[in-house]
Amino acid sequence: MNLITDPWLNYLFKDGSEQQLPFSAIVDPNIVDFALPRADFYGAAYQFAIGVLQTAMAPEDTHDWHTLYQQPPSKDALSSYTQQVAHAFELTGDGPRFMQDSDPLDAASPNPVSGLLIEAPGANGLKLNTDHFIKRGIAEELSQEMAALALFTLQVNAPSGGQGHRTGLRGGGPLTTLVLPHEADSSLWKKLWLNVQSLESWDYPTPDYHSAEVFPWLGPTRISNNKGSEIYAHDVHPLAMFWAMPRRIRLIFEEQAGTCQLSMTTCSRLCRQYRASNYGNNYDGTWSHPLTHYRFNPKNPNEAYLSTKGQPGGIQYRQWHSLSFVDIDEGSLPAKVVQDFMREKSHFFDFEWGEAPRLWAFGFDMDNMKARGWYNSEFPLIRLEPEIRDTLLSEIKVLQNLAQEVLWHCRTQIKAAWFDKPKDAKGDTSFIDLQFWQRTQDLFFSSVQELVSTDDGRLTPNMAKRWLNKLSAQAIDLFDEQVLTNFHPDRDMYKKMQARQHLTGWLFGGKQTKKFRSDYNVDSLTASSLAVDNSTVNN
């Protein structure tokens, strides 16, 4: 099966129907999305398609990019571009296989194909019978299509997998951030093309499509069992970042009819097993993958840059400014496609509030080789006026930092109410964080909307007071729901009320809240001004 010319990806049409078609179908204006059975496959399909477009038909400049954004190429025109790379996208056959080791790995024992799924229990989990929540046997038989997506998803997200089983180029479980049009029903073409950069914006040498420096499976794997075998950014073509292959894998297909356990479709060829070996391509040093946010040490920019990973608590508005805006002082670099959009393409779009394009962030939350979860969030992608950009960013961070402080005190007092020794208490309490961020998100973006409409980019006393009051109310509500509506027979109500008193005491008289009130003259507001302001907000 060829992943460029054969129908293998499932597409969603405007009328809700689905159809499996070749890659060239992405230019059909009636196709609005991929239709896939797993969230990680869905995200991987976007990365695959963007990678193909960037590799095979990068526009010369912003003008060319915009022309193709408004009017996609015909299917024949797109096919003529992608035909240049089609030889590298054979999933099966005797030649190079997509994302698979050039060695057939015959000496390796076959593994169940379910092992390609990142959340699947490993050999140790199966041996110890610890697959309690994620059961074994979730995908023992896969179609070619689902096996291809499972393979690609693993290679682009590869977590640590034991001795010599290398992590991905962006580290294990990186966050991916993409730009999407405001309209959810925009064509798939527009959703993908927004994340393709022009050669004017991303200047790189003309790629040799037959070189392993672009597609590593076209050559022998660089075995990494010795020092000095690391692969650095200067060793390969920049486009190789879309096609990094850290794991040595060979899929095993059987000519047998059956039903794919992920797509639930019938197929004439099944994949039940794969072979794997360790010490594959070992990517090291600083990379700048176009779809990922990076952090660096502003005091020592020569240190390796670190990609942002998924963390417990999800992707919340506390990370929004980092994922959206360059902040050299903080050492924060949004994904190149986000930077490119803001710098080169944003003038083509309407940034009226409620009409702005979207920032989509997704990825696994990994604990070494164990998947703790999958996160997926969308935020507005706004443009900051250059004259007051620094002030706006500073004030946005003030809002976020205050929310972080309030959440910390709320979570601390909830644990104080729950446990005799809260500092020693173990367990995942990220659900507290998740509820807090979700409940305060709407007002946060309302505050940002007000902030960007001001002349000087500064919070007014009314805006500051509403924010503090909202955070305080949500913290108290969350505490009451988690503590006072759940009466454990072994707990003393006095201690619970004492924890609540500590929380309210900090909210209304703590050092940080007092400083916030002082910095923004919150206490200068009169009752009448608040009444007028609240009336305005409610209307």
PDB file of N, CA and C in Angstrom, residues 422-473:
ATOM      1  N   PRO A 422      -0.884  16.081  55.030  1.00  0.00           N
ATOM      2  CA  PRO A 422      -1.115  16.382  53.602  1.00  0.00           C
ATOM      3  C   PRO A 422       0.157  16.395  52.769  1.00  0.00           C
ATOM      4  N   LYS A 423       1.290  16.780  53.372  1.00  0.00           N
ATOM      5  CA  LYS A 423       2.523  16.820  52.585  1.00  0.00           C
ATOM      6  C   LYS A 423       2.991  15.426  52.202  1.00  0.00           C
ATOM      7  N   ASP A 424       2.582  14.421  52.981  1.00  0.00           N
ATOM      8  CA  ASP A 424       2.992  13.050  52.688  1.00  0.00           C
ATOM      9  C   ASP A 424       1.961  12.316  51.832  1.00  0.00           C
ATOM     10  N   ALA A 425       0.814  12.952  51.622  1.00  0.00           N
ATOM     11  CA  ALA A 425      -0.253  12.280  50.876  1.00  0.00           C
ATOM     12  C   ALA A 425       0.142  12.088  49.416  1.00  0.00           C
ATOM     13  N   LYS A 426      -0.074  10.890  48.924  1.00  0.00           N
ATOM     14  CA  LYS A 426       0.226  10.588  47.532  1.00  0.00           C
ATOM     15  C   LYS A 426      -1.072  10.434  46.755  1.00  0.00           C
ATOM     16  N   GLY A 427      -0.951  10.441  45.458  1.00  0.00           N
ATOM     17  CA  GLY A 427      -2.144  10.308  44.624  1.00  0.00           C
ATOM     18  C   GLY A 427      -2.278  11.475  43.673  1.00  0.00           C
ATOM     19  N   ASP A 428      -3.043  11.277  42.652  1.00  0.00           N
ATOM     20  CA  ASP A 428      -3.216  12.275  41.603  1.00  0.00           C
ATOM     21  C   ASP A 428      -4.352  13.228  41.967  1.00  0.00           C
ATOM     22  N   THR A 429      -4.025  14.485  42.231  1.00  0.00           N
ATOM     23  CA  THR A 429      -5.050  15.488  42.541  1.00  0.00           C
ATOM     24  C   THR A 429      -5.192  16.492  41.393  1.00  0.00           C
ATOM     25  N   SER A 430      -4.738  16.100  40.208  1.00  0.00           N
ATOM     26  CA  SER A 430      -4.788  17.040  39.088  1.00  0.00           C
ATOM     27  C   SER A 430      -6.227  17.367  38.680  1.00  0.00           C
ATOM     28  N   PHE A 431      -7.186  16.537  39.122  1.00  0.00           N
ATOM     29  CA  PHE A 431      -8.576  16.848  38.779  1.00  0.00           C
ATOM     30  C   PHE A 431      -9.016  18.157  39.441  1.00  0.00           C
ATOM     31  N   ILE A 432      -8.410  18.512  40.577  1.00  0.00           N
ATOM     32  CA  ILE A 432      -8.721  19.801  41.215  1.00  0.00           C
ATOM     33  C   ILE A 432      -8.270  20.936  40.305  1.00  0.00           C
ATOM     34  N   ASP A 433      -7.046  20.812  39.825  1.00  0.00           N
ATOM     35  CA  ASP A 433      -6.512  21.836  38.918  1.00  0.00           C
ATOM     36  C   ASP A 433      -7.386  21.956  37.671  1.00  0.00           C
ATOM     37  N   LEU A 434      -7.743  20.810  37.130  1.00  0.00           N
ATOM     38  CA  LEU A 434      -8.513  20.800  35.886  1.00  0.00           C
ATOM     39  C   LEU A 434      -9.836  21.543  36.048  1.00  0.00           C
ATOM     40  N   GLN A 435     -10.528  21.252  37.155  1.00  0.00           N
ATOM     41  CA  GLN A 435     -11.815  21.934  37.378  1.00  0.00           C
ATOM     42  C   GLN A 435     -11.619  23.427  37.552  1.00  0.00           C
ATOM     43  N   PHE A 436     -10.577  23.810  38.279  1.00  0.00           N
ATOM     44  CA  PHE A 436     -10.344  25.234  38.522  1.00  0.00           C
ATOM     45  C   PHE A 436     -10.069  25.978  37.228  1.00  0.00           C
ATOM     46  N   TRP A 437      -9.190  25.410  36.387  1.00  0.00           N
ATOM     47  CA  TRP A 437      -8.853  26.096  35.142  1.00  0.00           C
ATOM     48  C   TRP A 437     -10.073  26.196  34.233  1.00  0.00           C
ATOM     49  N   GLN A 438     -10.825  25.134  34.155  1.00  0.00           N
ATOM     50  CA  GLN A 438     -11.982  25.144  33.261  1.00  0.00           C
ATOM     51  C   GLN A 438     -13.043  26.133  33.724  1.00  0.00           C
ATOM     52  N   ARG A 439     -13.247  26.238  35.027  1.00  0.00           N
ATOM     53  CA  ARG A 439     -14.292  27.130  35.544  1.00  0.00           C
ATOM     54  C   ARG A 439     -13.920  28.601  35.412  1.00  0.00           C
ATOM     55  N   THR A 440     -12.638  28.890  35.334  1.00  0.00           N
ATOM     56  CA  THR A 440     -12.227  30.306  35.263  1.00  0.00           C
ATOM     57  C   THR A 440     -11.786  30.720  33.860  1.00  0.00           C
ATOM     58  N   GLN A 441     -11.838  29.792  32.917  1.00  0.00           N
ATOM     59  CA  GLN A 441     -11.308  30.101  31.579  1.00  0.00           C
ATOM     60  C   GLN A 441     -12.115  31.180  30.858  1.00  0.00           C
ATOM     61  N   ASP A 442     -13.438  31.095  30.929  1.00  0.00           N
ATOM     62  CA  ASP A 442     -14.262  32.062  30.191  1.00  0.00           C
ATOM     63  C   ASP A 442     -13.970  33.493  30.650  1.00  0.00           C
ATOM     64  N   LEU A 443     -13.886  33.692  31.988  1.00  0.00           N
ATOM     65  CA  LEU A 443     -13.629  35.049  32.459  1.00  0.00           C
ATOM     66  C   LEU A 443     -12.200  35.478  32.122  1.00  0.00           C
ATOM     67  N   PHE A 444     -11.281  34.528  32.101  1.00  0.00           N
ATOM     68  CA  PHE A 444      -9.914  34.896  31.721  1.00  0.00           C
ATOM     69  C   PHE A 444      -9.903  35.498  30.320  1.00  0.00           C
ATOM     70  N   PHE A 445     -10.542  34.803  29.371  1.00  0.00           N
ATOM     71  CA  PHE A 445     -10.499  35.325  28.000  1.00  0.00           C
ATOM     72  C   PHE A 445     -11.382  36.569  27.848  1.00  0.00           C
ATOM     73  N   SER A 446     -12.419  36.693  28.665  1.00  0.00           N
ATOM     74  CA  SER A 446     -13.183  37.947  28.670  1.00  0.00           C
ATOM     75  C   SER A 446     -12.294  39.090  29.150  1.00  0.00           C
ATOM     76  N   SER A 447     -11.491  38.794  30.169  1.00  0.00           N
ATOM     77  CA  SER A 447     -10.573  39.823  30.681  1.00  0.00           C
ATOM     78  C   SER A 447      -9.529  40.191  29.637  1.00  0.00           C
ATOM     79  N   VAL A 448      -9.026  39.172  28.915  1.00  0.00           N
ATOM     80  CA  VAL A 448      -8.044  39.441  27.854  1.00  0.00           C
ATOM     81  C   VAL A 448      -8.696  40.288  26.761  1.00  0.00           C
ATOM     82  N   GLN A 449      -9.945  39.967  26.420  1.00  0.00           N
ATOM     83  CA  GLN A 449     -10.656  40.748  25.405  1.00  0.00           C
ATOM     84  C   GLN A 449     -10.747  42.217  25.818  1.00  0.00           C
ATOM     85  N   GLU A 450     -11.090  42.443  27.077  1.00  0.00           N
ATOM     86  CA  GLU A 450     -11.151  43.826  27.559  1.00  0.00           C
ATOM     87  C   GLU A 450      -9.778  44.474  27.541  1.00  0.00           C
ATOM     88  N   LEU A 451      -8.794  43.687  27.933  1.00  0.00           N
ATOM     89  CA  LEU A 451      -7.431  44.213  28.047  1.00  0.00           C
ATOM     90  C   LEU A 451      -6.901  44.685  26.692  1.00  0.00           C
ATOM     91  N   VAL A 452      -7.086  43.872  25.662  1.00  0.00           N
ATOM     92  CA  VAL A 452      -6.535  44.237  24.348  1.00  0.00           C
ATOM     93  C   VAL A 452      -7.284  45.415  23.719  1.00  0.00           C
ATOM     94  N   SER A 453      -8.459  45.730  24.256  1.00  0.00           N
ATOM     95  CA  SER A 453      -9.207  46.868  23.711  1.00  0.00           C
ATOM     96  C   SER A 453      -8.860  48.178  24.410  1.00  0.00           C
ATOM     97  N   THR A 454      -8.035  48.105  25.459  1.00  0.00           N
ATOM     98  CA  THR A 454      -7.642  49.337  26.145  1.00  0.00           C
ATOM     99  C   THR A 454      -6.557  50.058  25.347  1.00  0.00           C
ATOM    100  N   ASP A 455      -6.407  51.343  25.621  1.00  0.00           N
ATOM    101  CA  ASP A 455      -5.411  52.130  24.886  1.00  0.00           C
ATOM    102  C   ASP A 455      -3.989  51.845  25.352  1.00  0.00           C
ATOM    103  N   ASP A 456      -3.860  51.547  26.672  1.00  0.00           N
ATOM    104  CA  ASP A 456      -2.504  51.379  27.215  1.00  0.00           C
ATOM    105  C   ASP A 456      -2.175  49.931  27.558  1.00  0.00           C
ATOM    106  N   GLY A 457      -3.120  49.020  27.371  1.00  0.00           N
ATOM    107  CA  GLY A 457      -2.842  47.610  27.630  1.00  0.00           C
ATOM    108  C   GLY A 457      -2.763  47.265  29.107  1.00  0.00           C
ATOM    109  N   ARG A 458      -3.326  48.092  29.962  1.00  0.00           N
ATOM    110  CA  ARG A 458      -3.228  47.840  31.406  1.00  0.00           C
ATOM    111  C   ARG A 458      -4.589  47.471  31.996  1.00  0.00           C
ATOM    112  N   LEU A 459      -4.522  46.641  33.022  1.00  0.00           N
ATOM    113  CA  LEU A 459      -5.734  46.269  33.732  1.00  0.00           C
ATOM    114  C   LEU A 459      -6.298  47.475  34.459  1.00  0.00           C
ATOM    115  N   THR A 460      -7.604  47.661  34.377  1.00  0.00           N
ATOM    116  CA  THR A 460      -8.251  48.705  35.162  1.00  0.00           C
ATOM    117  C   THR A 460      -8.609  48.134  36.533  1.00  0.00           C
ATOM    118  N   PRO A 461      -8.871  48.989  37.515  1.00  0.00           N
ATOM    119  CA  PRO A 461      -9.270  48.482  38.836  1.00  0.00           C
ATOM    120  C   PRO A 461     -10.503  47.570  38.757  1.00  0.00           C
ATOM    121  N   ASN A 462     -11.459  47.923  37.906  1.00  0.00           N
ATOM    122  CA  ASN A 462     -12.665  47.088  37.793  1.00  0.00           C
ATOM    123  C   ASN A 462     -12.330  45.710  37.224  1.00  0.00           C
ATOM    124  N   MET A 463     -11.500  45.683  36.194  1.00  0.00           N
ATOM    125  CA  MET A 463     -11.120  44.394  35.599  1.00  0.00           C
ATOM    126  C   MET A 463     -10.361  43.549  36.621  1.00  0.00           C
ATOM    127  N   ALA A 464      -9.468  44.187  37.359  1.00  0.00           N
ATOM    128  CA  ALA A 464      -8.692  43.453  38.361  1.00  0.00           C
ATOM    129  C   ALA A 464      -9.592  42.899  39.458  1.00  0.00           C
ATOM    130  N   LYS A 465     -10.539  43.707  39.896  1.00  0.00           N
ATOM    131  CA  LYS A 465     -11.424  43.253  40.981  1.00  0.00           C
ATOM    132  C   LYS A 465     -12.304  42.098  40.531  1.00  0.00           C
ATOM    133  N   ARG A 466     -12.826  42.183  39.310  1.00  0.00           N
ATOM    134  CA  ARG A 466     -13.660  41.069  38.813  1.00  0.00           C
ATOM    135  C   ARG A 466     -12.854  39.781  38.750  1.00  0.00           C
ATOM    136  N   TRP A 467     -11.608  39.902  38.311  1.00  0.00           N
ATOM    137  CA  TRP A 467     -10.764  38.699  38.206  1.00  0.00           C
ATOM    138  C   TRP A 467     -10.509  38.094  39.593  1.00  0.00           C
ATOM    139  N   LEU A 468     -10.147  38.934  40.541  1.00  0.00           N
ATOM    140  CA  LEU A 468      -9.870  38.433  41.888  1.00  0.00           C
ATOM    141  C   LEU A 468     -11.123  37.833  42.512  1.00  0.00           C
ATOM    142  N   ASN A 469     -12.245  38.497  42.342  1.00  0.00           N
ATOM    143  CA  ASN A 469     -13.498  37.975  42.910  1.00  0.00           C
ATOM    144  C   ASN A 469     -13.879  36.637  42.290  1.00  0.00           C
ATOM    145  N   LYS A 470     -13.698  36.507  40.975  1.00  0.00           N
ATOM    146  CA  LYS A 470     -14.037  35.259  40.289  1.00  0.00           C
ATOM    147  C   LYS A 470     -13.152  34.117  40.782  1.00  0.00           C
ATOM    148  N   LEU A 471     -11.866  34.379  40.871  1.00  0.00           N
ATOM    149  CA  LEU A 471     -10.945  33.343  41.336  1.00  0.00           C
ATOM    150  C   LEU A 471     -11.288  32.940  42.767  1.00  0.00           C
ATOM    151  N   SER A 472     -11.578  33.918  43.614  1.00  0.00           N
ATOM    152  CA  SER A 472     -11.887  33.618  45.013  1.00  0.00           C
ATOM    153  C   SER A 472     -13.165  32.794  45.132  1.00  0.00           C
ATOM    154  N   ALA A 473     -14.170  33.187  44.374  1.00  0.00           N
ATOM    155  CA  ALA A 473     -15.446  32.463  44.440  1.00  0.00           C
ATOM    156  C   ALA A 473     -15.290  31.021  43.962  1.00  0.00           C
TER     157      ALA A 473
END
